[in-house]
Coordinates of C-alpha atoms in Angstrom, one line a residue:
Chain A
M736 CA 65.9 65.3 -136.4
D737 CA 65.2 65.4 -140.0
Q738 CA 68.1 66.6 -142.1
L739 CA 68.1 69.1 -144.9
M740 CA 69.8 67.6 -148.1
L741 CA 71.9 70.1 -149.7
R742 CA 72.4 70.5 -153.4
Y743 CA 76.0 69.6 -153.5
E744 CA 75.3 66.2 -151.8
G745 CA 73.6 65.2 -155.1
K746 CA 76.2 65.3 -157.8
N747 CA 76.0 65.0 -161.5
F748 CA 78.8 63.2 -163.5
Y749 CA 79.4 63.1 -167.4
E750 CA 80.6 60.3 -169.2
I751 CA 83.3 61.4 -171.7
P752 CA 83.2 59.3 -174.8
D753 CA 86.0 56.7 -174.5
G754 CA 87.0 58.4 -171.0
E755 CA 85.9 58.5 -167.6
I756 CA 82.6 59.1 -165.8
T757 CA 83.7 62.7 -164.5
R758 CA 82.3 65.2 -162.0
M759 CA 80.5 68.1 -163.6
E760 CA 82.3 71.2 -162.3
G761 CA 81.7 74.9 -163.1
F762 CA 77.9 74.4 -163.5
K763 CA 76.1 77.4 -162.3
T764 CA 72.5 75.8 -163.1
L765 CA 71.6 72.0 -163.6
S766 CA 68.1 71.7 -162.8
E767 CA 66.0 68.7 -163.8
N768 CA 62.6 69.1 -165.0
A769 CA 60.3 66.2 -165.7
T770 CA 57.5 66.9 -168.2
P771 CA 54.9 64.1 -167.6
E772 CA 52.8 62.6 -170.4
E773 CA 49.2 61.8 -169.2
Y774 CA 46.3 59.5 -170.3
S775 CA 43.0 61.5 -169.8
R776 CA 39.8 60.0 -170.4
K777 CA 36.1 60.0 -169.3
Y778 CA 34.2 56.7 -168.6
V779 CA 30.6 56.7 -169.3
D780 CA 29.8 55.3 -165.8
R781 CA 31.6 58.2 -163.9
K782 CA 31.3 61.7 -163.3
S783 CA 34.8 62.8 -163.3
Q784 CA 37.7 62.1 -165.5
T785 CA 40.4 59.6 -164.9
N786 CA 44.0 60.4 -165.5
D787 CA 47.0 58.3 -165.6
V788 CA 50.8 59.2 -166.1
V789 CA 52.0 57.1 -168.8
G790 CA 55.5 58.4 -169.3
Y791 CA 57.9 61.2 -168.5
T792 CA 60.5 63.4 -170.4
T793 CA 63.3 64.5 -168.4
V794 CA 65.3 67.6 -169.4
L795 CA 68.3 69.1 -167.5
D796 CA 68.8 72.7 -168.3
F797 CA 72.4 74.0 -167.7
E798 CA 74.6 77.1 -167.6
L799 CA 78.3 76.7 -167.1
D800 CA 81.5 78.8 -166.7
R801 CA 84.0 77.4 -169.1
F802 CA 87.1 75.9 -167.3
V803 CA 90.1 75.7 -169.6
G804 CA 91.3 72.1 -169.5
N805 CA 88.2 70.7 -167.9
A806 CA 87.5 67.5 -169.9
V807 CA 83.7 67.7 -169.6
H808 CA 83.8 71.3 -170.8
D809 CA 86.1 70.4 -173.6
D810 CA 83.6 67.9 -174.8
I811 CA 80.5 70.2 -174.4
V812 CA 82.3 73.0 -176.2
D813 CA 83.2 70.7 -179.0
L814 CA 79.5 69.6 -179.6
H815 CA 78.5 73.3 -179.5
E816 CA 81.4 74.5 -181.9
K817 CA 80.9 71.6 -184.4
K818 CA 77.2 71.8 -184.2
V819 CA 77.2 68.0 -183.6
V820 CA 73.7 66.4 -184.3
G821 CA 72.0 63.1 -183.8
V822 CA 73.4 60.0 -182.0
A823 CA 76.7 61.8 -182.0
A824 CA 75.4 64.4 -179.7
R825 CA 74.3 61.8 -177.0
R826 CA 76.2 61.7 -173.6
N827 CA 75.3 59.6 -170.6
I828 CA 74.5 61.9 -167.5
Y829 CA 74.8 60.4 -163.9
Y830 CA 73.3 61.4 -160.8
V831 CA 74.9 60.2 -157.4
D832 CA 73.0 60.7 -154.2
F833 CA 75.8 61.0 -151.5
T834 CA 73.4 60.9 -148.9
Q835 CA 72.4 57.3 -149.6
P836 CA 75.3 54.8 -149.1
S837 CA 74.8 51.3 -150.4
G838 CA 77.6 48.9 -149.9
D839 CA 80.7 50.5 -150.7
G840 CA 79.0 53.0 -153.1
Y841 CA 76.1 55.3 -153.3
K842 CA 72.7 55.0 -155.1
A843 CA 72.6 56.4 -158.3
F844 CA 71.1 56.5 -161.9
M845 CA 72.3 57.2 -165.5
V846 CA 70.3 58.8 -168.1
P847 CA 71.4 58.9 -171.8
C848 CA 70.8 62.3 -173.0
S849 CA 71.0 64.5 -176.2
V850 CA 73.3 67.5 -175.6
V851 CA 71.1 70.2 -177.0
M852 CA 73.2 73.7 -176.8
S853 CA 71.6 77.0 -177.0
N854 CA 73.8 79.9 -175.9
K855 CA 77.3 81.0 -175.5
G856 CA 78.9 84.2 -174.1
N857 CA 76.1 85.4 -172.1
T858 CA 78.3 87.5 -169.9
A859 CA 81.3 90.0 -170.2
E860 CA 83.3 88.2 -167.4
A861 CA 83.7 84.5 -167.9
M862 CA 82.8 82.5 -171.1
T863 CA 79.4 80.9 -170.5
Y864 CA 77.7 78.0 -172.4
S865 CA 74.1 77.0 -171.7
G866 CA 71.7 74.3 -173.0
S867 CA 70.0 71.2 -172.2
F868 CA 70.4 67.8 -171.6
K869 CA 67.4 66.0 -173.1
E870 CA 66.4 62.3 -172.1
A871 CA 67.2 60.0 -175.0
G872 CA 66.8 56.6 -173.7
E873 CA 65.8 54.5 -170.4
T874 CA 67.0 55.5 -167.0
V875 CA 69.3 52.9 -165.5
F876 CA 69.6 52.5 -161.8
G877 CA 72.6 51.3 -160.0
I878 CA 75.5 51.9 -157.7
A879 CA 78.2 54.5 -158.1
K880 CA 81.7 54.0 -156.5
I881 CA 84.3 56.8 -156.2
A882 CA 87.2 55.9 -158.5
T883 CA 89.4 58.9 -158.1
P884 CA 90.9 60.3 -155.8
A885 CA 91.6 57.3 -153.7
N886 CA 89.7 57.4 -150.5
G887 CA 87.7 60.3 -152.1
N888 CA 84.6 61.5 -150.5
C889 CA 81.5 63.7 -151.6
D890 CA 83.5 66.7 -151.4
T891 CA 86.6 65.6 -153.3
V892 CA 85.2 63.0 -155.8
Q893 CA 86.4 63.5 -159.4
T894 CA 85.5 60.3 -161.3
I895 CA 83.2 57.5 -160.3
T896 CA 82.5 54.0 -161.6
F897 CA 78.7 52.8 -162.2
E898 CA 77.4 49.3 -162.0
E899 CA 73.7 48.5 -162.7
S900 CA 71.6 47.1 -160.1
A901 CA 67.9 46.5 -159.8
E902 CA 67.7 46.9 -156.2
S903 CA 69.2 50.5 -156.0
D904 CA 66.1 52.2 -157.3
I905 CA 66.2 55.9 -155.6
Chain B
M623 CA 100.6 73.3 -151.6
D624 CA 97.6 73.8 -149.1
N625 CA 98.9 77.2 -147.7
K626 CA 97.8 79.4 -150.6
F627 CA 99.7 82.4 -149.1
E628 CA 102.9 80.6 -148.9
A629 CA 102.3 79.5 -152.5
V630 CA 101.9 83.0 -153.5
M631 CA 105.0 84.2 -151.6
D632 CA 106.9 81.4 -153.3
F633 CA 105.7 82.2 -156.6
I634 CA 106.4 86.0 -156.2
S635 CA 109.9 85.5 -154.8
Q636 CA 110.9 83.1 -157.6
S637 CA 109.8 85.6 -160.2
G638 CA 113.1 87.3 -160.7
H639 CA 111.4 90.7 -160.1
A640 CA 111.1 90.5 -156.3
G641 CA 114.6 91.5 -155.3
K642 CA 116.4 89.8 -152.3
D643 CA 113.7 89.2 -149.9
T644 CA 109.9 88.7 -150.0
Y645 CA 107.5 89.5 -147.2
L646 CA 104.0 88.4 -146.3
N647 CA 102.0 91.2 -144.9
Y648 CA 104.9 93.1 -143.7
V649 CA 106.4 96.2 -145.3
T650 CA 110.0 97.3 -144.6
N651 CA 110.9 100.9 -145.7
E652 CA 114.6 100.2 -145.9
T653 CA 115.7 101.2 -149.3
N654 CA 118.6 99.0 -149.7
D655 CA 116.8 95.9 -148.6
D656 CA 115.7 95.3 -152.2
N657 CA 112.6 93.5 -151.3
T658 CA 108.9 93.1 -152.1
A659 CA 106.1 92.8 -149.8
V660 CA 103.0 90.6 -150.7
L661 CA 100.0 91.9 -148.9
T662 CA 96.7 90.4 -148.4
S663 CA 94.1 93.1 -149.3
G664 CA 90.7 92.2 -148.0
A665 CA 89.2 88.7 -147.7
G666 CA 88.8 86.2 -150.3
K667 CA 85.2 86.6 -151.7
V668 CA 83.0 83.9 -153.3
I669 CA 82.0 85.1 -156.7
T670 CA 80.1 82.3 -158.0
S671 CA 78.7 79.0 -156.2
Y672 CA 78.2 76.0 -158.4
V673 CA 75.7 73.0 -158.0
D674 CA 78.3 70.6 -157.1
G675 CA 79.3 72.7 -154.1
A676 CA 82.5 74.0 -155.4
C677 CA 83.0 77.8 -155.2
L678 CA 84.9 80.3 -157.4
I679 CA 86.8 82.6 -155.2
N680 CA 88.5 85.8 -155.9
L681 CA 91.5 86.2 -153.7
P682 CA 93.0 90.0 -153.8
F683 CA 96.5 90.7 -153.1
E684 CA 98.6 93.9 -153.2
I685 CA 102.4 93.9 -154.3
R686 CA 104.4 96.6 -152.8
Q687 CA 107.8 97.4 -154.0
I688 CA 110.4 100.1 -152.6
K689 CA 112.7 101.5 -155.2
P690 CA 115.3 104.4 -155.0
H691 CA 113.8 107.9 -155.6
S692 CA 115.6 111.0 -156.9
K693 CA 114.6 114.6 -156.2
D694 CA 116.8 115.7 -159.1
S695 CA 115.5 117.4 -162.1
N696 CA 116.4 116.0 -165.7
V697 CA 117.1 112.5 -164.6
Y698 CA 115.3 109.5 -165.4
S699 CA 116.0 107.1 -162.5
N700 CA 112.5 107.5 -161.1
S701 CA 111.0 106.6 -164.6
D702 CA 113.3 103.5 -164.6
A703 CA 112.1 102.6 -161.2
M704 CA 108.6 102.9 -162.3
E705 CA 109.4 100.8 -165.4
E706 CA 110.8 98.2 -163.3
V707 CA 107.7 97.9 -161.1
Q708 CA 105.6 98.0 -164.4
S709 CA 107.6 95.0 -165.8
F710 CA 107.0 93.0 -162.6
M711 CA 103.1 93.9 -163.3
D712 CA 103.4 92.7 -166.9
W713 CA 105.3 89.5 -165.6
I714 CA 102.3 88.6 -163.5
N715 CA 99.8 89.2 -166.5
E716 CA 102.1 87.0 -168.8
Q717 CA 102.1 84.4 -166.3
G718 CA 98.3 84.4 -166.1
K719 CA 98.0 84.2 -169.7
A720 CA 100.4 81.4 -169.9
R721 CA 98.5 79.5 -167.1
N722 CA 101.5 79.3 -165.1
F723 CA 99.9 79.8 -161.6
P724 CA 100.9 79.2 -157.9
D725 CA 100.3 75.8 -156.6
F726 CA 97.2 75.9 -154.5
G727 CA 97.1 72.2 -153.7
E728 CA 94.9 69.4 -154.6
G729 CA 91.3 70.7 -153.8
C730 CA 91.8 74.0 -155.6
T731 CA 92.4 75.0 -159.2
I732 CA 93.4 78.5 -160.1
Q733 CA 91.3 79.7 -163.2
S734 CA 93.0 83.2 -163.6
M735 CA 95.6 85.5 -162.1
A736 CA 96.1 89.1 -163.2
T737 CA 96.0 92.7 -162.2
P738 CA 92.4 94.1 -162.3
K739 CA 91.1 95.5 -165.5
T740 CA 91.2 98.9 -163.9
A741 CA 94.9 98.8 -162.9
K742 CA 97.1 99.1 -165.8
T743 CA 100.2 100.8 -164.3
P744 CA 101.7 100.7 -160.7
N745 CA 100.7 103.5 -158.4
L746 CA 103.1 105.4 -156.2
I747 CA 101.6 105.8 -152.8
G748 CA 104.5 107.8 -151.1
L749 CA 108.1 108.2 -149.9
T750 CA 110.0 106.4 -147.1
E751 CA 110.6 108.5 -144.1
S752 CA 114.2 109.3 -145.4
E753 CA 112.5 110.3 -148.7
D754 CA 115.2 108.8 -150.7
A755 CA 112.9 105.8 -151.7
A756 CA 109.4 105.7 -153.3
I757 CA 106.7 102.9 -152.5
Y758 CA 105.0 101.5 -155.4
V759 CA 102.0 99.4 -155.4
F760 CA 100.0 97.4 -157.8
P761 CA 96.9 94.9 -157.0
I762 CA 96.6 91.4 -158.3
E763 CA 93.5 89.1 -158.3
I764 CA 93.7 85.3 -158.3
I765 CA 90.5 83.5 -158.9
F766 CA 90.4 79.7 -158.1
L767 CA 88.0 77.0 -157.9
E768 CA 87.7 75.4 -154.2
R769 CA 86.1 72.1 -154.4
K770 CA 83.5 70.9 -151.9

């Protein structure tokens, strides 16, 4: 029987500069939007238009509840508070599909992104931050392995390692 | 510690405010027992679900303390008793601010521990049968992240 893939079975990870590739916790929203770039033209010998997709721009919009002591949040908040710009505001975001085992890991990809912050403190309860991770480089496909905890699984995973692999396109 | 209720009981019993004994979900009305009851007050509720499968859960408790009670006029023993419970309440909030929490085990991280915003002082809910002791109560809320 076809089985529904649940959102938590595809997890995102964040590469902390000089640190580990760490699970992104406390994110209420982390949705990926792909904006296609198209090439449309009309040939004189045809009645209808011809369209080709020639590229995509990927944007992940996010909203997080700030957790004190969370290394991913610490880095994102630092980028926001210091209004970091340019290459210094780029981070690698990973997506791991835990429904697709491959060897002793899982199919995954990494997208270099610019962290674009937009809002802070939108609620009266928790401190929230929101913004977007906007694609800033080529997507790299590979295999992710659970680094911590030892014998971890999709539920308990905290950090991963990532190895590029041409055969792992997902 | 994976047993959250045991963790809260241990935390309360080691507070220095709980008296001789700490009970979970049992209230004794023996005045001279000098004890504290930790009562679960309703089910833990998911207040936020995150995209990675983790949940933020609010686990409410009620703390009950029995203190000697006087029917005499112009004495301050009842106010002293009230103040003792208030200082316990304040201690809970201080621990929350200092991020000194009970240990809920590897899969859980406590995010906050405090009395609710609307509860600033303990509530006297009645007297024991012998009427020589009063029952004070105050609520606490523990909000924790449970990973999935």
